[in-house]
Amino acid sequence: MPKIQNRGVILALLTLVYTFNFIDRQIVGTLGPFIKADLGLDDTQLGLLTGIVFAAFYTAIGIPIASLVDNTKTLRLGPISIRFDRVTIIALSLATWSFFTVLTGFVGGFAIMALLRIGVAIGEAGCSPPSHALISDLYPPKERAKALSIFALGVPFGTMAAYFAVAFFANGGSVDWRAAFIVVGLAGLPIAFAVKALLPEPERGRLDAGASQALPFKQAVGTLAKIPSYWAMALGIAFTSFGGYAVAGFLTTYIFSAYPGIPVVPVLIGLGVGNATFYAAGTFLGGLVADKYGAKNVAAYAIVPAVTVALAGVALTVGWHIGTFAAFAVCLSLFVFFNGFNLGPSFSVAQNLAGVSVRATSTAVFFFVLNIIALGLGPTVTGILSDMFAAQTGDTVVGLRYALTALAVPFTLSVGAYLFAARSLPRDWAKANG
């Protein structure tokens, strides 16, 4: 079967893979109130399932996978040999997390669900590092923020699809959450076969000056350790994502508790459309604006996220204390829009500062910092705080509102990290691309 040659089509297929990555990641939080009711879970357990249980393995496995991406190896099993290039890793990863998502539809309690979420995490760890590295061999440095922003549209599209899937399986005020897991997981399997059959493996570093051989992992991390703005950008996206993952993990639980009586299906569809519209617009514009102003001053790749994260944090904090659902929806839409701006610029900096020899390792380390802080701690800490505040106030809705209001702290830390990055980024960028 002939391989795809058009880079736009390749990017579209990779974005579809990333969309499934976020469907399977987001669907637990979206189904949260229905899983809690069926299995008798509390907010702490829900936070663990969407947080540290998933993130610990996602981040730990991501590092060796990235090293494998930067140093392609061939595994021989008798007469069979498998070359672990970037395309193969992406396809195997998608098949793995889809399989474990299907099995999640058959669980009977918290412990087994946690084990299956670990399986999903191990699969999803192989998506972003090889995808980012492959995209960077399709688009030159000045176009990468836009290209990676398009790839990052998998986040809002995946979130939208998760909401739609839940709405599809809704029946009155309840949802058949088991069927949702099974169908969503099965849908990813044919995409894995398409990736392996259709995607080419482009020459590494063909669009970068001074391309070199991949470095061993330890040496690659040592190279990244000398780039201050790289770590500041990683912390910036990590702290804003802390809030984003916490919101994703508890949004439906909060809405259906704080605004009782609102119809389930229209709200789920509205949340899906809102994410696809506002987050996608913010994500795309973030890369576009950063590339435009970054051409004049590369500090813009940090300044644009700093400004928009601040706006997102303010909108979200106000939203938790709004009286009507309509006003809350406006604040949520503003948050979703502005919170998308940081993805493209941050991922672009991670690729452009790293160099070809450590490109996939750069993405994995970037995601390690991001996901330990954000995916690991965001939902987990918020769930613990929610139960703690609920015990103090005697009201579960107030407890969750207080916990979500506390997200103003990580958003403030994110702004500070991005502003710090803006100071050192021009020097580090010049050194990396000199």
Coordinates of C-alpha atoms in Angstrom, one line a residue:
M1 CA 0.0 0.0 0.0
P2 CA 1.5 3.4 -1.0
K3 CA 2.4 5.8 1.8
I4 CA 0.9 9.2 2.2
Q5 CA 3.2 11.9 0.8
N6 CA 1.2 15.1 1.5
R7 CA 2.4 16.6 4.8
G8 CA -1.0 18.1 5.5
V9 CA -2.7 14.7 5.3
I10 CA 0.0 13.2 7.5
L11 CA -0.6 15.9 10.1
A12 CA -4.3 15.3 9.9
L13 CA -3.9 11.6 10.6
L14 CA -1.6 12.3 13.5
T15 CA -4.1 14.8 14.8
L16 CA -6.8 12.1 14.6
V17 CA -4.6 9.8 16.6
Y18 CA -4.1 12.5 19.3
T19 CA -7.9 13.0 19.3
F20 CA -8.4 9.4 20.3
N21 CA -5.6 9.9 22.9
F22 CA -7.8 12.6 24.5
I23 CA -11.1 10.8 24.1
D24 CA -9.8 7.9 26.1
R25 CA -8.1 10.1 28.6
Q26 CA -11.0 12.5 29.1
I27 CA -13.9 10.1 29.1
V28 CA -13.3 9.0 32.8
G29 CA -13.8 12.6 34.0
T30 CA -16.7 13.1 31.7
L31 CA -18.4 10.0 33.0
G32 CA -17.4 10.8 36.5
P33 CA -20.8 11.4 38.2
F34 CA -22.2 8.2 36.6
I35 CA -19.2 6.0 37.5
K36 CA -19.3 7.4 41.0
A37 CA -22.9 6.5 41.4
D38 CA -22.6 3.0 40.0
L39 CA -19.4 2.0 41.8
G40 CA -19.8 4.0 44.9
L41 CA -16.7 6.1 44.5
D42 CA -15.8 9.5 46.2
D43 CA -14.1 12.5 44.7
T44 CA -10.7 11.4 46.0
Q45 CA -11.0 8.1 44.1
L46 CA -12.2 9.8 41.0
G47 CA -9.3 12.2 41.2
L48 CA -6.9 9.3 41.6
L49 CA -8.3 7.6 38.5
T50 CA -7.9 10.7 36.3
G51 CA -4.7 11.9 38.1
I52 CA -1.8 10.2 39.8
V53 CA -2.8 6.5 39.0
F54 CA -2.7 7.4 35.3
A55 CA 0.1 10.0 35.3
A56 CA 2.7 8.0 37.2
F57 CA 2.8 5.3 34.6
Y58 CA 2.2 7.7 31.6
T59 CA 5.2 9.8 32.6
A60 CA 7.5 6.9 33.6
I61 CA 7.0 4.9 30.4
G62 CA 7.2 8.0 28.2
I63 CA 10.9 8.4 29.0
P64 CA 12.2 5.0 27.7
I65 CA 9.8 5.3 24.7
A66 CA 11.3 8.7 23.8
S67 CA 14.8 7.2 24.0
L68 CA 13.6 4.4 21.7
V69 CA 12.2 7.1 19.3
D70 CA 15.5 9.0 19.2
N71 CA 17.5 5.7 18.9
T72 CA 15.4 3.4 16.6
K73 CA 16.0 -0.3 17.4
T74 CA 14.9 -3.6 15.8
L75 CA 13.5 -6.4 17.9
R76 CA 14.0 -9.9 16.5
L77 CA 11.8 -12.8 17.6
G78 CA 12.9 -15.8 15.6
P79 CA 12.0 -15.2 12.0
I80 CA 10.0 -12.0 12.9
S81 CA 11.7 -8.7 13.2
I82 CA 10.0 -5.4 14.3
R83 CA 11.7 -2.1 13.6
F84 CA 10.5 0.4 16.3
D85 CA 10.5 3.5 14.2
R86 CA 8.2 6.4 15.0
V87 CA 5.3 5.2 13.0
T88 CA 5.4 1.7 14.5
I89 CA 5.5 3.1 18.0
I90 CA 2.5 5.4 17.4
A91 CA 0.4 2.5 15.9
L92 CA 1.3 0.1 18.7
S93 CA 0.5 2.7 21.3
L94 CA -2.9 3.5 19.9
A95 CA -3.8 -0.2 19.7
T96 CA -2.7 -0.7 23.3
W97 CA -4.7 2.1 24.9
S98 CA -7.7 1.3 22.8
F99 CA -7.6 -2.3 24.0
F100 CA -7.5 -1.3 27.7
T101 CA -10.3 1.2 27.2
V102 CA -12.5 -1.6 25.9
L103 CA -11.7 -3.7 29.0
T104 CA -12.7 -0.8 31.2
G105 CA -16.3 -1.3 30.2
F106 CA -16.3 -4.5 32.2
V107 CA -14.9 -3.5 35.6
G108 CA -16.7 -4.0 38.8
G109 CA -14.8 -1.7 41.2
F110 CA -12.1 0.9 41.8
A111 CA -9.1 -1.4 42.0
I112 CA -9.6 -3.1 38.6
M113 CA -10.4 0.2 36.9
A114 CA -7.2 1.7 38.3
L115 CA -5.2 -1.2 36.8
L116 CA -6.8 -0.8 33.4
R117 CA -6.2 3.0 33.5
I118 CA -2.5 2.1 34.0
G119 CA -2.8 0.0 30.8
V120 CA -4.3 3.0 29.0
A121 CA -1.5 5.3 30.4
I122 CA 1.2 2.9 29.1
G123 CA -0.3 3.0 25.7
E124 CA -0.8 6.7 25.5
A125 CA 2.8 7.4 26.6
G126 CA 3.9 6.4 23.1
C127 CA 1.8 9.0 21.2
S128 CA 3.2 12.5 21.7
P129 CA 7.1 12.0 21.6
P130 CA 7.2 10.2 18.2
S131 CA 4.4 12.4 16.8
H132 CA 6.2 15.7 17.7
A133 CA 9.5 14.4 16.4
L134 CA 7.8 13.3 13.1
I135 CA 6.0 16.6 12.7
S136 CA 9.3 18.5 13.2
D137 CA 10.7 16.6 10.2
L138 CA 7.7 17.7 8.1
Y139 CA 7.7 21.4 9.0
P140 CA 10.6 23.9 9.3
P141 CA 11.3 25.8 12.6
K142 CA 9.3 28.9 11.5
E143 CA 6.2 26.8 10.8
R144 CA 6.3 24.4 13.8
A145 CA 4.3 26.3 16.3
K146 CA 1.4 26.4 13.8
A147 CA 1.8 22.7 12.9
L148 CA 2.0 21.6 16.5
S149 CA -1.0 23.8 17.3
I150 CA -2.9 21.9 14.6
F151 CA -1.7 18.6 16.2
A152 CA -2.8 19.9 19.6
L153 CA -6.4 20.3 18.2
G154 CA -6.6 16.7 19.2
V155 CA -7.2 18.0 22.8
P156 CA -10.4 19.9 22.1
F157 CA -11.6 17.5 19.4
G158 CA -11.0 14.5 21.7
T159 CA -12.7 16.3 24.6
M160 CA -15.7 17.1 22.4
A161 CA -15.9 13.5 21.1
A162 CA -15.8 12.2 24.8
Y163 CA -18.8 14.5 25.7
F164 CA -20.6 13.4 22.5
A165 CA -20.0 9.7 23.3
V166 CA -21.4 10.2 26.8
A167 CA -24.4 12.0 25.5
F168 CA -25.0 9.3 22.9
F169 CA -25.3 6.7 25.7
A170 CA -27.4 8.9 27.9
N171 CA -30.9 7.7 28.8
G172 CA -32.8 10.4 30.8
G173 CA -30.6 11.4 33.7
S174 CA -28.3 8.3 33.6
V175 CA -25.6 7.1 31.2
D176 CA -24.5 3.6 30.1
W177 CA -20.9 4.4 30.9
R178 CA -19.8 0.8 30.2
A179 CA -21.0 0.9 26.6
A180 CA -19.3 4.2 26.1
F181 CA -15.9 2.7 27.1
I182 CA -16.3 -0.3 24.9
V183 CA -17.4 1.6 21.8
V184 CA -14.8 4.3 22.1
G185 CA -12.0 1.8 22.6
L186 CA -13.1 -0.3 19.6
A187 CA -13.2 2.8 17.4
G188 CA -9.5 3.4 17.9
L189 CA -8.3 0.0 16.7
P190 CA -8.8 0.5 12.9
I191 CA -7.0 3.9 13.2
A192 CA -3.9 2.0 14.5
F193 CA -3.8 -0.2 11.5
A194 CA -4.2 2.8 9.2
V195 CA -1.3 4.6 10.8
K196 CA 1.0 1.6 10.3
A197 CA -0.1 1.1 6.7
L198 CA -0.2 4.7 5.5
L199 CA 2.3 6.9 7.4
P200 CA 5.8 7.3 6.0
E201 CA 9.0 7.7 8.2
P202 CA 10.6 10.9 7.1
E203 CA 14.4 11.5 7.2
R204 CA 15.4 12.8 10.6
G205 CA 16.6 16.4 10.8
R206 CA 16.1 17.1 7.1
L207 CA 14.7 20.6 7.8
D208 CA 17.3 21.6 10.5
A209 CA 20.8 22.9 10.1
G210 CA 23.5 20.9 11.8
A211 CA 21.5 17.7 12.2
S212 CA 23.4 15.1 14.2
Q213 CA 23.2 11.5 15.5
A214 CA 20.8 10.9 18.4
L215 CA 22.3 11.1 21.8
P216 CA 21.9 8.5 24.6
F217 CA 19.2 9.4 27.1
K218 CA 21.5 10.5 29.9
Q219 CA 23.5 12.7 27.6
A220 CA 20.3 14.1 26.0
V221 CA 18.9 15.1 29.4
G222 CA 22.3 16.7 30.3
T223 CA 21.9 18.8 27.1
L224 CA 18.4 19.9 28.0
A225 CA 19.5 20.7 31.6
K226 CA 21.6 23.6 30.3
I227 CA 18.6 25.4 28.7
P228 CA 16.8 27.6 31.4
S229 CA 14.0 28.7 29.1
Y230 CA 13.1 25.1 28.2
W231 CA 12.4 24.3 31.9
A232 CA 10.6 27.5 32.5
M233 CA 8.3 26.8 29.5
A234 CA 7.8 23.3 30.8
L235 CA 6.7 24.6 34.2
G236 CA 4.5 27.2 32.6
I237 CA 2.5 24.7 30.6
A238 CA 2.5 22.3 33.6
F239 CA 0.9 24.7 36.0
T240 CA -1.8 25.9 33.6
S241 CA -2.5 22.2 32.7
F242 CA -2.8 21.4 36.4
G243 CA -5.9 23.6 36.3
G244 CA -7.0 22.3 33.0
Y245 CA -6.9 18.6 34.0
A246 CA -8.5 19.4 37.3
V247 CA -11.4 21.1 35.5
A248 CA -11.7 18.3 33.0
G249 CA -11.8 15.7 35.8
F250 CA -14.6 17.4 37.8
L251 CA -16.5 19.7 35.5
T252 CA -19.5 17.4 34.9
T253 CA -19.6 16.5 38.5
Y254 CA -19.7 20.2 39.5
I255 CA -22.2 21.2 36.9
F256 CA -24.8 18.5 37.7
S257 CA -24.3 19.1 41.4
A258 CA -24.3 22.9 41.4
Y259 CA -27.1 23.4 38.9
P260 CA -29.5 20.5 39.7
G261 CA -32.3 19.8 37.3
I262 CA -30.5 20.9 34.1
P263 CA -30.9 18.4 31.2
V264 CA -28.0 16.0 30.9
V265 CA -27.8 15.5 27.1
P266 CA -28.0 19.2 26.0
V267 CA -25.4 20.1 28.6
L268 CA -23.0 17.4 27.4
I269 CA -23.5 18.3 23.8
G270 CA -23.0 22.0 24.7
L271 CA -19.8 21.2 26.5
G272 CA -18.5 19.2 23.6
V273 CA -19.3 21.9 21.0
G274 CA -17.9 24.6 23.3
N275 CA -14.6 22.7 23.7
A276 CA -14.3 22.1 19.9
T277 CA -15.1 25.7 19.2
F278 CA -13.4 27.8 21.8
Y279 CA -10.4 25.6 22.7
A280 CA -9.7 24.7 19.1
A281 CA -9.8 28.4 18.2
G282 CA -7.5 29.3 21.1
T283 CA -5.1 26.5 20.3
F284 CA -4.9 27.4 16.6
L285 CA -4.6 31.2 17.3
G286 CA -1.9 30.6 19.9
G287 CA 0.4 29.0 17.3
L288 CA -0.5 31.6 14.7
V289 CA 0.0 34.6 16.9
A290 CA 3.2 33.2 18.4
D291 CA 4.7 32.5 15.0
K292 CA 3.8 36.0 13.8
Y293 CA 5.3 37.9 16.7
G294 CA 8.0 35.3 17.3
A295 CA 9.4 36.1 13.9
K296 CA 10.3 39.6 15.3
N297 CA 11.1 38.6 18.8
V298 CA 11.2 35.0 20.0
A299 CA 10.2 36.1 23.5
A300 CA 6.7 36.2 22.1
Y301 CA 6.6 32.4 22.4
A302 CA 6.5 32.9 26.2
I303 CA 4.7 36.3 26.4
V304 CA 1.6 35.1 24.5
P305 CA 1.1 32.2 26.9
A306 CA 1.7 34.4 29.9
V307 CA -1.0 36.9 28.9
T308 CA -3.6 34.3 27.9
V309 CA -3.1 32.1 30.9
A310 CA -3.7 35.1 33.1
L311 CA -7.0 35.8 31.3
A312 CA -8.0 32.2 31.5
G313 CA -7.3 32.0 35.2
V314 CA -9.4 35.1 36.0
A315 CA -12.4 33.9 33.9
L316 CA -12.3 30.5 35.6
T317 CA -12.1 31.8 39.1
V318 CA -15.0 34.2 38.6
G319 CA -17.0 31.4 37.0
W320 CA -17.1 29.2 40.1
H321 CA -19.0 32.0 42.0
I322 CA -21.5 32.9 39.3
G323 CA -25.2 32.4 40.2
T324 CA -26.7 31.2 36.9
F325 CA -25.6 28.4 34.6
A326 CA -25.7 30.7 31.6
A327 CA -23.2 33.1 33.2
F328 CA -21.1 30.2 34.3
A329 CA -21.1 28.9 30.7
V330 CA -19.8 32.3 29.5
C331 CA -16.9 32.3 32.0
L332 CA -16.1 28.7 31.1
S333 CA -16.0 29.5 27.4
L334 CA -13.6 32.3 28.0
F335 CA -11.4 30.1 30.1
V336 CA -11.4 27.3 27.5
F337 CA -10.6 29.8 24.7
F338 CA -7.6 31.5 26.4
N339 CA -6.3 28.3 28.0
G340 CA -5.7 26.9 24.5
F341 CA -3.2 29.6 23.5
N342 CA -0.2 28.1 25.4
L343 CA 0.0 24.7 23.7
G344 CA 1.5 25.5 20.3
P345 CA 4.1 28.0 21.5
S346 CA 5.2 25.8 24.4
F347 CA 5.6 22.6 22.2
S348 CA 7.3 24.6 19.5
V349 CA 9.9 25.9 22.0
A350 CA 10.5 22.4 23.3
Q351 CA 11.3 21.2 19.8
N352 CA 13.3 24.2 18.6
L353 CA 15.5 24.5 21.6
A354 CA 16.3 20.8 21.8
G355 CA 18.0 20.0 18.5
V356 CA 17.4 17.0 16.3
S357 CA 19.6 14.7 18.4
V358 CA 17.3 14.9 21.4
R359 CA 14.0 15.8 19.9
A360 CA 11.8 13.0 21.1
T361 CA 13.6 13.0 24.5
S362 CA 12.9 16.7 24.7
T363 CA 9.1 16.0 24.2
A364 CA 9.1 13.2 26.7
V365 CA 11.0 15.2 29.4
F366 CA 8.7 18.1 28.7
F367 CA 5.7 15.9 29.2
F368 CA 7.2 14.3 32.2
V369 CA 7.3 17.7 34.0
L370 CA 3.9 18.6 32.6
N371 CA 2.1 15.4 33.5
I372 CA 3.6 14.8 37.0
I373 CA 2.5 18.3 38.0
A374 CA -0.6 18.6 35.9
L375 CA -2.1 15.2 35.1
G376 CA -0.8 13.6 38.2
L377 CA -1.5 16.3 40.8
G378 CA -4.3 18.4 39.3
P379 CA -7.3 16.0 39.6
T380 CA -5.8 14.2 42.6
V381 CA -5.2 17.3 44.7
T382 CA -8.5 18.8 43.7
G383 CA -10.4 15.6 44.7
I384 CA -8.7 15.4 48.1
L385 CA -9.4 19.1 48.7
S386 CA -13.0 18.7 47.6
D387 CA -13.6 15.9 50.1
M388 CA -11.7 17.8 52.8
F389 CA -13.7 21.1 52.3
A390 CA -17.0 19.1 52.1
A391 CA -16.2 17.5 55.4
Q392 CA -15.6 20.9 56.9
T393 CA -18.6 22.7 55.4
G394 CA -21.0 19.8 55.4
D395 CA -21.8 20.5 51.7
T396 CA -20.3 18.5 48.8
V397 CA -21.1 21.3 46.3
V398 CA -19.4 24.0 48.4
G399 CA -16.5 21.7 49.0
L400 CA -15.9 21.1 45.3
R401 CA -16.4 24.8 44.6
Y402 CA -13.7 25.8 47.1
A403 CA -11.3 23.1 45.7
L404 CA -11.8 24.4 42.1
T405 CA -11.4 28.0 43.2
A406 CA -8.0 27.1 44.6
L407 CA -6.9 26.5 41.0
A408 CA -6.1 30.3 40.9
V409 CA -2.8 29.4 42.6
P410 CA -1.3 27.2 39.8
F411 CA -2.5 29.6 37.1
T412 CA -0.6 32.4 38.9
L413 CA 2.5 30.2 39.0
S414 CA 2.1 29.5 35.3
V415 CA 2.1 33.2 34.4
G416 CA 5.3 33.7 36.5
A417 CA 7.1 30.7 34.8
Y418 CA 6.2 32.0 31.3
L419 CA 7.4 35.5 32.2
F420 CA 10.7 34.1 33.4
A421 CA 11.0 32.1 30.2
A422 CA 10.5 35.3 28.1
R423 CA 13.7 36.8 29.6
S424 CA 16.0 33.9 28.7
L425 CA 14.3 32.5 25.6
P426 CA 16.0 34.9 23.0
R427 CA 19.5 33.8 24.2
D428 CA 18.7 30.1 24.4
W429 CA 17.0 30.2 21.0
A430 CA 19.9 31.9 19.3
K431 CA 22.3 29.3 20.8
A432 CA 20.2 26.4 19.6
N433 CA 19.7 27.7 16.1
G434 CA 23.0 29.5 15.6

